[in-house]
PDB file of C-alpha atoms in Angstrom:
ATOM      1  CA  MET K 113      49.991 137.179  18.799  1.00 50.00           C
ATOM      2  CA  SER K 114      52.671 136.843  16.133  1.00 66.00           C
ATOM      3  CA  ASN K 115      50.416 135.078  13.570  1.00 89.00           C
ATOM      4  CA  LEU K 116      53.216 132.603  12.907  1.00 98.00           C
ATOM      5  CA  ARG K 117      52.051 129.001  12.368  1.00 98.00           C
ATOM      6  CA  TYR K 118      54.164 125.922  11.651  1.00 98.00           C
ATOM      7  CA  ALA K 119      53.864 122.176  11.404  1.00 98.00           C
ATOM      8  CA  PHE K 120      56.002 120.918  14.300  1.00 98.00           C
ATOM      9  CA  PHE K 121      58.214 118.036  13.177  1.00 98.00           C
ATOM     10  CA  LEU K 122      59.333 116.265  16.351  1.00 98.00           C
ATOM     11  CA  GLY K 123      61.640 113.615  14.942  1.00 96.00           C
ATOM     12  CA  CYS K 124      62.457 110.584  17.079  1.00 95.00           C
ATOM     13  CA  ILE K 125      64.723 111.664  19.934  1.00 95.00           C
ATOM     14  CA  MET K 126      62.758 114.627  21.227  1.00 96.00           C
ATOM     15  CA  PRO K 127      59.473 112.850  22.076  1.00 96.00           C
ATOM     16  CA  ASN K 128      61.026 109.475  22.943  1.00 95.00           C
ATOM     17  CA  ARG K 129      64.184 110.413  24.850  1.00 95.00           C
ATOM     18  CA  TYR K 130      63.803 114.092  25.795  1.00 97.00           C
ATOM     19  CA  PRO K 131      60.135 115.014  26.248  1.00 97.00           C
ATOM     20  CA  GLY K 132      61.349 117.859  28.464  1.00 97.00           C
ATOM     21  CA  VAL K 133      63.039 119.451  25.469  1.00 98.00           C
ATOM     22  CA  GLU K 134      59.832 119.087  23.467  1.00 98.00           C
ATOM     23  CA  ALA K 135      57.901 120.674  26.342  1.00 98.00           C
ATOM     24  CA  SER K 136      60.286 123.641  26.373  1.00 98.00           C
ATOM     25  CA  VAL K 137      59.805 124.285  22.653  1.00 98.00           C
ATOM     26  CA  ARG K 138      56.032 124.100  22.949  1.00 98.00           C
ATOM     27  CA  ARG K 139      55.900 126.250  26.109  1.00 98.00           C
ATOM     28  CA  VAL K 140      58.226 128.974  24.827  1.00 98.00           C
ATOM     29  CA  PHE K 141      56.656 129.182  21.394  1.00 98.00           C
ATOM     30  CA  SER K 142      53.216 129.402  22.989  1.00 98.00           C
ATOM     31  CA  GLU K 143      54.381 132.301  25.178  1.00 98.00           C
ATOM     32  CA  LEU K 144      55.697 134.051  22.071  1.00 98.00           C
ATOM     33  CA  GLY K 145      52.392 133.536  20.275  1.00 98.00           C
ATOM     34  CA  ILE K 146      53.859 131.132  17.721  1.00 98.00           C
ATOM     35  CA  GLU K 147      51.438 128.322  16.904  1.00 98.00           C
ATOM     36  CA  LEU K 148      52.805 124.792  16.523  1.00 98.00           C
ATOM     37  CA  LEU K 149      50.582 122.266  14.772  1.00 98.00           C
ATOM     38  CA  ASP K 150      51.023 118.528  15.288  1.00 98.00           C
ATOM     39  CA  MET K 151      51.846 116.500  12.176  1.00 98.00           C
ATOM     40  CA  LYS K 152      49.559 113.471  12.320  1.00 97.00           C
ATOM     41  CA  GLY K 153      51.166 110.448  10.720  1.00 96.00           C
ATOM     42  CA  ALA K 154      54.686 111.897  10.532  1.00 97.00           C
ATOM     43  CA  SER K 155      57.520 109.365  10.832  1.00 97.00           C
ATOM     44  CA  CYS K 156      61.271 109.417  11.336  1.00 96.00           C
ATOM     45  CA  CYS K 157      62.797 112.041   9.011  1.00 97.00           C
ATOM     46  CA  PRO K 158      64.796 109.614   8.322  1.00 96.00           C
ATOM     47  CA  ALA K 159      68.287 110.329   9.671  1.00 90.00           C
ATOM     48  CA  PRO K 160      70.695 111.730   7.057  1.00 89.00           C
ATOM     49  CA  GLY K 161      73.840 110.153   8.456  1.00 82.00           C
ATOM     50  CA  VAL K 162      72.426 106.624   8.522  1.00 84.00           C
ATOM     51  CA  ALA K 163      69.440 106.101   6.215  1.00 88.00           C
ATOM     52  CA  ARG K 164      70.771 108.240   3.357  1.00 89.00           C
ATOM     53  CA  SER K 165      74.056 106.351   3.407  1.00 83.00           C
ATOM     54  CA  PHE K 166      72.472 102.899   3.284  1.00 88.00           C
ATOM     55  CA  HIS K 167      69.567 103.411   0.898  1.00 94.00           C
ATOM     56  CA  PHE K 168      69.238 106.833  -0.701  1.00 96.00           C
ATOM     57  CA  ASP K 169      65.875 106.218  -2.387  1.00 97.00           C
ATOM     58  CA  ALA K 170      64.220 104.912   0.788  1.00 97.00           C
ATOM     59  CA  TRP K 171      65.530 107.979   2.637  1.00 97.00           C
ATOM     60  CA  LEU K 172      64.185 110.207  -0.124  1.00 98.00           C
ATOM     61  CA  ALA K 173      60.734 108.601  -0.213  1.00 98.00           C
ATOM     62  CA  VAL K 174      60.159 108.737   3.534  1.00 98.00           C
ATOM     63  CA  ALA K 175      61.331 112.348   3.743  1.00 98.00           C
ATOM     64  CA  ALA K 176      59.084 113.326   0.838  1.00 98.00           C
ATOM     65  CA  ARG K 177      56.113 111.747   2.588  1.00 98.00           C
ATOM     66  CA  ASN K 178      56.787 113.877   5.680  1.00 98.00           C
ATOM     67  CA  LEU K 179      57.033 116.994   3.520  1.00 98.00           C
ATOM     68  CA  SER K 180      53.722 116.147   1.849  1.00 98.00           C
ATOM     69  CA  ILE K 181      51.983 115.989   5.238  1.00 98.00           C
ATOM     70  CA  ALA K 182      53.028 119.548   6.088  1.00 98.00           C
ATOM     71  CA  GLU K 183      52.136 120.787   2.619  1.00 98.00           C
ATOM     72  CA  GLU K 184      48.693 119.248   3.011  1.00 98.00           C
ATOM     73  CA  MET K 185      48.368 121.221   6.256  1.00 98.00           C
ATOM     74  CA  GLY K 186      49.226 124.408   4.369  1.00 98.00           C
ATOM     75  CA  VAL K 187      52.089 125.521   6.615  1.00 98.00           C
ATOM     76  CA  ASP K 188      55.894 125.452   6.716  1.00 98.00           C
ATOM     77  CA  ILE K 189      57.709 122.860   8.823  1.00 98.00           C
ATOM     78  CA  VAL K 190      59.752 123.747  11.899  1.00 98.00           C
ATOM     79  CA  THR K 191      61.996 121.267  13.688  1.00 98.00           C
ATOM     80  CA  GLY K 192      64.362 121.332  16.653  1.00 98.00           C
ATOM     81  CA  CYS K 193      66.713 118.599  15.464  1.00 97.00           C
ATOM     82  CA  ASN K 194      69.595 119.392  13.145  1.00 97.00           C
ATOM     83  CA  GLY K 195      69.443 115.955  11.534  1.00 95.00           C
ATOM     84  CA  CYS K 196      65.717 116.214  10.794  1.00 97.00           C
ATOM     85  CA  TYR K 197      66.332 119.721   9.516  1.00 98.00           C
ATOM     86  CA  ALA K 198      69.058 118.469   7.172  1.00 96.00           C
ATOM     87  CA  THR K 199      66.991 115.649   5.723  1.00 97.00           C
ATOM     88  CA  LEU K 200      63.793 117.618   5.191  1.00 98.00           C
ATOM     89  CA  ARG K 201      65.477 120.789   3.982  1.00 98.00           C
ATOM     90  CA  ASP K 202      67.850 118.948   1.630  1.00 97.00           C
ATOM     91  CA  VAL K 203      65.045 116.944   0.022  1.00 98.00           C
ATOM     92  CA  ASN K 204      62.905 120.062  -0.332  1.00 98.00           C
ATOM     93  CA  TYR K 205      65.844 121.947  -1.873  1.00 98.00           C
ATOM     94  CA  ASP K 206      66.725 119.114  -4.257  1.00 97.00           C
ATOM     95  CA  TYR K 207      63.094 118.801  -5.326  1.00 98.00           C
ATOM     96  CA  HIS K 208      63.357 122.341  -6.684  1.00 98.00           C
ATOM     97  CA  HIS K 209      66.864 122.068  -8.131  1.00 98.00           C
ATOM     98  CA  ASN K 210      67.267 118.491  -9.363  1.00 98.00           C
ATOM     99  CA  ASP K 211      64.953 117.061 -12.034  1.00 98.00           C
ATOM    100  CA  VAL K 212      65.870 113.464 -11.213  1.00 98.00           C
ATOM    101  CA  ILE K 213      65.027 113.951  -7.539  1.00 98.00           C
ATOM    102  CA  ARG K 214      61.774 115.712  -8.379  1.00 98.00           C
ATOM    103  CA  ARG K 215      60.614 112.873 -10.620  1.00 98.00           C
ATOM    104  CA  LYS K 216      61.531 110.277  -7.990  1.00 98.00           C
ATOM    105  CA  VAL K 217      59.640 112.165  -5.289  1.00 98.00           C
ATOM    106  CA  GLU K 218      56.530 112.445  -7.431  1.00 97.00           C
ATOM    107  CA  ASP K 219      56.733 108.793  -8.457  1.00 98.00           C
ATOM    108  CA  TYR K 220      57.191 107.425  -4.941  1.00 98.00           C
ATOM    109  CA  LEU K 221      54.415 109.560  -3.469  1.00 98.00           C
ATOM    110  CA  SER K 222      51.993 108.679  -6.258  1.00 98.00           C
ATOM    111  CA  LYS K 223      52.303 105.018  -5.245  1.00 97.00           C
ATOM    112  CA  ILE K 224      50.846 105.791  -1.809  1.00 97.00           C
ATOM    113  CA  GLY K 225      48.237 108.265  -2.987  1.00 97.00           C
ATOM    114  CA  ARG K 226      50.115 111.386  -1.942  1.00 97.00           C
ATOM    115  CA  SER K 227      51.671 114.323  -3.760  1.00 97.00           C
ATOM    116  CA  PHE K 228      54.124 117.153  -3.171  1.00 98.00           C
ATOM    117  CA  LYS K 229      54.458 120.413  -5.099  1.00 96.00           C
ATOM    118  CA  GLY K 230      57.230 122.094  -3.128  1.00 96.00           C
ATOM    119  CA  ASN K 231      55.004 124.866  -1.764  1.00 97.00           C
ATOM    120  CA  ILE K 232      56.417 124.883   1.760  1.00 98.00           C
ATOM    121  CA  GLU K 233      59.709 125.697   3.474  1.00 98.00           C
ATOM    122  CA  VAL K 234      61.622 123.714   6.074  1.00 98.00           C
ATOM    123  CA  LYS K 235      62.869 125.771   9.014  1.00 98.00           C
ATOM    124  CA  HIS K 236      64.854 125.257  12.187  1.00 98.00           C
ATOM    125  CA  ILE K 237      63.545 126.680  15.453  1.00 98.00           C
ATOM    126  CA  LEU K 238      66.547 129.045  15.497  1.00 98.00           C
ATOM    127  CA  GLU K 239      65.684 130.215  11.989  1.00 98.00           C
ATOM    128  CA  VAL K 240      62.107 130.964  13.056  1.00 98.00           C
ATOM    129  CA  LEU K 241      63.228 132.886  16.134  1.00 98.00           C
ATOM    130  CA  TYR K 242      66.037 134.760  14.389  1.00 98.00           C
ATOM    131  CA  TYR K 243      64.391 135.671  11.073  1.00 98.00           C
ATOM    132  CA  ASP K 244      60.615 135.184  11.300  1.00 98.00           C
ATOM    133  CA  PHE K 245      60.117 136.409  14.873  1.00 98.00           C
ATOM    134  CA  GLY K 246      63.205 138.619  15.165  1.00 98.00           C
ATOM    135  CA  LEU K 247      65.738 139.493  17.837  1.00 97.00           C
ATOM    136  CA  GLU K 248      64.230 142.863  18.698  1.00 97.00           C
ATOM    137  CA  LYS K 249      60.797 141.397  19.313  1.00 98.00           C
ATOM    138  CA  LEU K 250      62.336 138.553  21.290  1.00 98.00           C
ATOM    139  CA  LYS K 251      63.991 141.076  23.615  1.00 97.00           C
ATOM    140  CA  GLU K 252      60.547 142.336  24.634  1.00 98.00           C
ATOM    141  CA  PHE K 253      59.823 138.973  26.288  1.00 98.00           C
ATOM    142  CA  MET K 254      62.954 138.898  28.456  1.00 98.00           C
ATOM    143  CA  LYS K 255      62.044 139.216  32.144  1.00 97.00           C
ATOM    144  CA  ARG K 256      65.106 137.774  33.850  1.00 96.00           C
ATOM    145  CA  PRO K 257      68.613 138.461  32.482  1.00 96.00           C
ATOM    146  CA  LEU K 258      70.728 135.336  32.871  1.00 98.00           C
ATOM    147  CA  ASN K 259      74.151 135.849  34.412  1.00 96.00           C
ATOM    148  CA  LEU K 260      75.712 132.818  32.745  1.00 98.00           C
ATOM    149  CA  ASN K 261      78.795 132.045  30.701  1.00 98.00           C
ATOM    150  CA  VAL K 262      77.755 129.732  27.892  1.00 98.00           C
ATOM    151  CA  ALA K 263      79.505 127.474  25.376  1.00 98.00           C
ATOM    152  CA  VAL K 264      77.330 127.663  22.260  1.00 98.00           C
ATOM    153  CA  HIS K 265      77.238 124.475  20.184  1.00 98.00           C
ATOM    154  CA  TYR K 266      75.816 124.941  16.682  1.00 98.00           C
ATOM    155  CA  GLY K 267      76.066 121.355  15.450  1.00 96.00           C
ATOM    156  CA  CYS K 268      76.926 120.259  11.930  1.00 94.00           C
ATOM    157  CA  HIS K 269      73.742 119.928   9.889  1.00 95.00           C
ATOM    158  CA  ILE K 270      72.327 123.320  10.767  1.00 96.00           C
ATOM    159  CA  LEU K 271      75.191 125.010   8.914  1.00 96.00           C
ATOM    160  CA  LYS K 272      76.118 122.782   5.997  1.00 94.00           C
ATOM    161  CA  PRO K 273      75.876 122.244   3.091  1.00 94.00           C
ATOM    162  CA  SER K 274      75.859 126.039   3.079  1.00 95.00           C
ATOM    163  CA  HIS K 275      74.146 126.440  -0.317  1.00 94.00           C
ATOM    164  CA  LYS K 276      71.107 124.622   1.077  1.00 96.00           C
ATOM    165  CA  ARG K 277      70.933 126.690   4.253  1.00 96.00           C
ATOM    166  CA  PRO K 278      69.255 130.082   4.819  1.00 95.00           C
ATOM    167  CA  TRP K 279      71.901 131.877   6.850  1.00 95.00           C
ATOM    168  CA  LYS K 280      72.776 135.340   5.540  1.00 91.00           C
ATOM    169  CA  GLU K 281      76.321 135.197   6.877  1.00 88.00           C
ATOM    170  CA  SER K 282      79.378 133.005   6.593  1.00 88.00           C
ATOM    171  CA  VAL K 283      78.722 129.533   7.942  1.00 88.00           C
ATOM    172  CA  GLU K 284      82.438 129.343   8.763  1.00 90.00           C
ATOM    173  CA  LYS K 285      81.997 132.093  11.366  1.00 92.00           C
ATOM    174  CA  PRO K 286      78.269 132.262  12.132  1.00 96.00           C
ATOM    175  CA  LYS K 287      76.882 134.505  14.858  1.00 97.00           C
ATOM    176  CA  PHE K 288      73.120 133.947  14.774  1.00 98.00           C
ATOM    177  CA  PHE K 289      73.021 131.362  17.561  1.00 98.00           C
ATOM    178  CA  ASP K 290      75.404 133.397  19.725  1.00 98.00           C
ATOM    179  CA  GLU K 291      73.146 136.426  19.259  1.00 98.00           C
ATOM    180  CA  LEU K 292      70.074 134.420  20.213  1.00 98.00           C
ATOM    181  CA  VAL K 293      71.839 133.212  23.361  1.00 98.00           C
ATOM    182  CA  GLU K 294      72.964 136.701  24.328  1.00 98.00           C
ATOM    183  CA  VAL K 295      69.392 138.009  24.036  1.00 98.00           C
ATOM    184  CA  THR K 296      68.864 136.201  27.354  1.00 98.00           C
ATOM    185  CA  GLY K 297      71.653 138.148  29.039  1.00 98.00           C
ATOM    186  CA  ALA K 298      74.027 135.178  28.983  1.00 98.00           C
ATOM    187  CA  LYS K 299      77.495 135.566  27.508  1.00 98.00           C
ATOM    188  CA  SER K 300      78.621 133.375  24.618  1.00 98.00           C
ATOM    189  CA  VAL K 301      82.198 132.422  25.493  1.00 98.00           C
ATOM    190  CA  PHE K 302      84.803 131.429  22.922  1.00 96.00           C
ATOM    191  CA  TRP K 303      85.804 127.792  23.264  1.00 97.00           C
ATOM    192  CA  ARG K 304      88.229 125.636  21.334  1.00 96.00           C
ATOM    193  CA  GLU K 305      86.771 123.575  18.461  1.00 95.00           C
ATOM    194  CA  LYS K 306      83.445 125.334  18.880  1.00 96.00           C
ATOM    195  CA  PHE K 307      82.194 124.047  15.522  1.00 95.00           C
ATOM    196  CA  MET K 308      83.451 120.484  15.931  1.00 94.00           C
ATOM    197  CA  CYS K 309      80.813 117.711  15.773  1.00 94.00           C
ATOM    198  CA  CYS K 310      79.367 116.568  19.111  1.00 95.00           C
ATOM    199  CA  GLY K 311      80.297 113.010  18.151  1.00 92.00           C
ATOM    200  CA  ALA K 312      76.851 111.667  17.319  1.00 88.00           C
ATOM    201  CA  GLY K 313      76.529 112.667  13.673  1.00 78.00           C
ATOM    202  CA  GLY K 314      77.074 110.761  10.469  1.00 71.00           C
ATOM    203  CA  GLY K 315      76.038 107.448  12.007  1.00 75.00           C
ATOM    204  CA  LEU K 316      79.149 107.510  14.185  1.00 77.00           C
ATOM    205  CA  ARG K 317      77.299 106.976  17.452  1.00 82.00           C
ATOM    206  CA  SER K 318      75.538 103.949  16.008  1.00 73.00           C
ATOM    207  CA  GLY K 319      78.551 102.542  14.201  1.00 76.00           C
ATOM    208  CA  VAL K 320      81.657 103.295  16.286  1.00 82.00           C
ATOM    209  CA  LEU K 321      80.545 104.422  19.733  1.00 86.00           C
ATOM    210  CA  GLU K 322      84.057 104.623  21.184  1.00 89.00           C
ATOM    211  CA  VAL K 323      85.091 107.178  18.543  1.00 92.00           C
ATOM    212  CA  ALA K 324      81.879 109.143  19.069  1.00 92.00           C
ATOM    213  CA  LEU K 325      82.508 109.276  22.814  1.00 95.00           C
ATOM    214  CA  ASP K 326      86.103 110.377  22.323  1.00 94.00           C
ATOM    215  CA  MET K 327      84.860 113.343  20.280  1.00 95.00           C
ATOM    216  CA  THR K 328      82.320 114.151  22.989  1.00 97.00           C
ATOM    217  CA  ARG K 329      85.043 113.925  25.632  1.00 97.00           C
ATOM    218  CA  GLU K 330      87.163 116.423  23.693  1.00 97.00           C
ATOM    219  CA  LYS K 331      84.239 118.833  23.397  1.00 97.00           C
ATOM    220  CA  LEU K 332      83.506 118.553  27.120  1.00 98.00           C
ATOM    221  CA  GLU K 333      87.153 119.101  28.025  1.00 97.00           C
ATOM    222  CA  ASN K 334      87.267 122.224  25.850  1.00 98.00           C
ATOM    223  CA  ALA K 335      84.083 123.531  27.466  1.00 98.00           C
ATOM    224  CA  TYR K 336      85.536 123.057  30.941  1.00 97.00           C
ATOM    225  CA  LYS K 337      88.751 124.839  29.971  1.00 98.00           C
ATOM    226  CA  SER K 338      86.759 127.840  28.747  1.00 98.00           C
ATOM    227  CA  GLY K 339      85.219 128.243  32.208  1.00 98.00           C
ATOM    228  CA  VAL K 340      81.578 128.104  31.114  1.00 98.00           C
ATOM    229  CA  ASP K 341      78.577 127.269  33.253  1.00 98.00           C
ATOM    230  CA  CYS K 342      76.921 125.099  30.626  1.00 98.00           C
ATOM    231  CA  ILE K 343      76.781 124.008  26.987  1.00 98.00           C
ATOM    232  CA  VAL K 344      73.774 125.294  25.052  1.00 98.00           C
ATOM    233  CA  ASN K 345      72.590 123.455  21.941  1.00 98.00           C
ATOM    234  CA  ALA K 346      69.579 123.495  19.626  1.00 98.00           C
ATOM    235  CA  CYS K 347      69.551 119.911  18.375  1.00 97.00           C
ATOM    236  CA  SER K 348      67.890 117.024  20.199  1.00 97.00           C
ATOM    237  CA  PHE K 349      70.544 114.577  18.947  1.00 95.00           C
ATOM    238  CA  CYS K 350      73.425 116.824  20.052  1.00 96.00           C
ATOM    239  CA  HIS K 351      71.583 117.243  23.345  1.00 97.00           C
ATOM    240  CA  LEU K 352      71.473 113.469  23.829  1.00 96.00           C
ATOM    241  CA  GLN K 353      75.135 113.078  22.932  1.00 96.00           C
ATOM    242  CA  PHE K 354      76.280 115.748  25.383  1.00 97.00           C
ATOM    243  CA  ASP K 355      73.891 114.785  28.178  1.00 97.00           C
ATOM    244  CA  PHE K 356      73.404 110.998  28.154  1.00 96.00           C
ATOM    245  CA  GLY K 357      76.681 110.644  26.236  1.00 95.00           C
ATOM    246  CA  GLN K 358      78.428 112.393  29.103  1.00 97.00           C
ATOM    247  CA  THR K 359      77.442 109.535  31.405  1.00 97.00           C
ATOM    248  CA  GLU K 360      78.837 107.102  28.823  1.00 96.00           C
ATOM    249  CA  VAL K 361      82.098 109.051  28.612  1.00 96.00           C
ATOM    250  CA  ASN K 362      82.435 108.964  32.397  1.00 97.00           C
ATOM    251  CA  LYS K 363      81.946 105.191  32.418  1.00 95.00           C
ATOM    252  CA  ALA K 364      84.241 104.489  29.462  1.00 93.00           C
ATOM    253  CA  CYS K 365      87.027 106.918  30.397  1.00 93.00           C
ATOM    254  CA  ASN K 366      86.765 106.853  34.201  1.00 95.00           C
ATOM    255  CA  THR K 367      86.067 110.601  34.220  1.00 96.00           C
ATOM    256  CA  SER K 368      83.626 112.608  36.337  1.00 97.00           C
ATOM    257  CA  TYR K 369      82.269 115.213  33.962  1.00 97.00           C
ATOM    258  CA  SER K 370      79.107 116.963  35.124  1.00 98.00           C
ATOM    259  CA  MET K 371      78.703 119.779  32.603  1.00 98.00           C
ATOM    260  CA  PRO K 372      75.064 120.971  32.493  1.00 98.00           C
ATOM    261  CA  ILE K 373      73.552 120.678  29.014  1.00 98.00           C
ATOM    262  CA  ILE K 374      70.760 123.106  28.171  1.00 98.00           C
ATOM    263  CA  TYR K 375      68.603 123.183  25.068  1.00 98.00           C
ATOM    264  CA  TYR K 376      68.115 126.689  23.674  1.00 98.00           C
ATOM    265  CA  THR K 377      64.390 127.009  24.390  1.00 98.00           C
ATOM    266  CA  GLN K 378      65.109 125.973  27.973  1.00 98.00           C
ATOM    267  CA  LEU K 379      67.606 128.821  28.297  1.00 98.00           C
ATOM    268  CA  LEU K 380      65.225 131.222  26.573  1.00 98.00           C
ATOM    269  CA  GLY K 381      62.349 130.084  28.777  1.00 98.00           C
ATOM    270  CA  LEU K 382      64.325 130.819  31.943  1.00 98.00           C
ATOM    271  CA  ALA K 383      64.954 134.362  30.721  1.00 98.00           C
ATOM    272  CA  MET K 384      61.237 134.677  29.964  1.00 98.00           C
ATOM    273  CA  GLY K 385      60.429 133.850  33.580  1.00 97.00           C
ATOM    274  CA  LEU K 386      59.305 130.250  33.117  1.00 98.00           C
ATOM    275  CA  SER K 387      60.222 127.646  35.724  1.00 97.00           C
ATOM    276  CA  PRO K 388      62.821 124.909  35.178  1.00 97.00           C
ATOM    277  CA  LYS K 389      60.121 122.262  35.630  1.00 96.00           C
ATOM    278  CA  GLU K 390      57.892 123.859  32.975  1.00 96.00           C
ATOM    279  CA  LEU K 391      60.901 123.656  30.672  1.00 98.00           C
ATOM    280  CA  GLY K 392      61.618 119.988  31.429  1.00 97.00           C
ATOM    281  CA  MET K 393      65.093 120.712  32.763  1.00 97.00           C
ATOM    282  CA  HIS K 394      64.746 118.126  35.536  1.00 95.00           C
ATOM    283  CA  GLN K 395      64.686 115.312  32.959  1.00 95.00           C
ATOM    284  CA  ASN K 396      68.334 115.589  31.948  1.00 96.00           C
ATOM    285  CA  PHE K 397      70.752 112.832  32.927  1.00 96.00           C
ATOM    286  CA  ILE K 398      73.323 115.442  33.997  1.00 97.00           C
ATOM    287  CA  SER K 399      71.901 117.782  36.626  1.00 98.00           C
ATOM    288  CA  VAL K 400      71.425 121.448  35.742  1.00 98.00           C
ATOM    289  CA  GLU K 401      71.281 122.404  39.443  1.00 98.00           C
ATOM    290  CA  PRO K 402      74.643 124.262  39.357  1.00 97.00           C
ATOM    291  CA  VAL K 403      73.217 126.590  36.710  1.00 98.00           C
ATOM    292  CA  LEU K 404      69.957 127.118  38.602  1.00 97.00           C
ATOM    293  CA  LYS K 405      71.803 127.793  41.870  1.00 97.00           C
ATOM    294  CA  LYS K 406      73.973 130.420  40.192  1.00 96.00           C
ATOM    295  CA  LEU K 407      70.878 132.143  38.848  1.00 96.00           C
ATOM    296  CA  GLU K 408      69.198 132.023  42.266  1.00 92.00           C
ATOM    297  CA  ALA K 409      72.293 133.570  43.804  1.00 88.00           C
ATOM    298  CA  GLY K 410      72.107 136.623  41.622  1.00 77.00           C
ATOM    299  CA  GLY K 411      71.545 135.682  37.987  1.00 51.00           C
TER     300      GLY K 411
END
């Protein structure tokens, strides 16, 4: 056992749209001996690109309430959504570095009989695996090297604003996600506009879907040109935009994209010897069968 324990912040998309992704996080973390505790009463984070833009104080209050739940549990938060990560981490950071924000947080929470002292950290699943668990220890769990060429998609909120993020390297040229992918035996392939938004962020998907889909189309086209077997992400919202969004792109642009989209813990789980069904891979809109067939043929 690793003795690592976290409050698992699901967010909205993972349990409601991609329960298979949630299952993969829970299954993989359990195999690694990392304990995930359910956050009873947790709500939407709420989304940084939408809620923060429309009503900052409402966004702040709801986020602070979620933070207070984890603090009451006595453990740090871990999440697998970049947007949830951004909201919760930014509010936690600002609580410690901005007197106005701190007073607002304390005032809003006092009105509902809660409190927050800033005694916890907010972490991404990649942060937990890379720093808390460690690459070398992770390698010990690899049972099946994956012969795959992968387009790694970081997503926006996991990297920036850089002064509120934990990465001990340049966020302009990060390597931590690539290293985590290559632990599985897969190869992280260079692809054009690797760090470009998936198209969903900043409220774009909700506000101007056609622009969001055009960005997704460009990302998909670049992935195809790089010759990869799949796109790997670690954000439930990016996952939705690449997977379900791919079906929307095909309908809107009369294309026939069928790029498999794999969440990181699904990829990791395969390398750990878990089955695709255990990892919820059958629940994607775009089939991952081409990836599984390649692995069966000699991966």
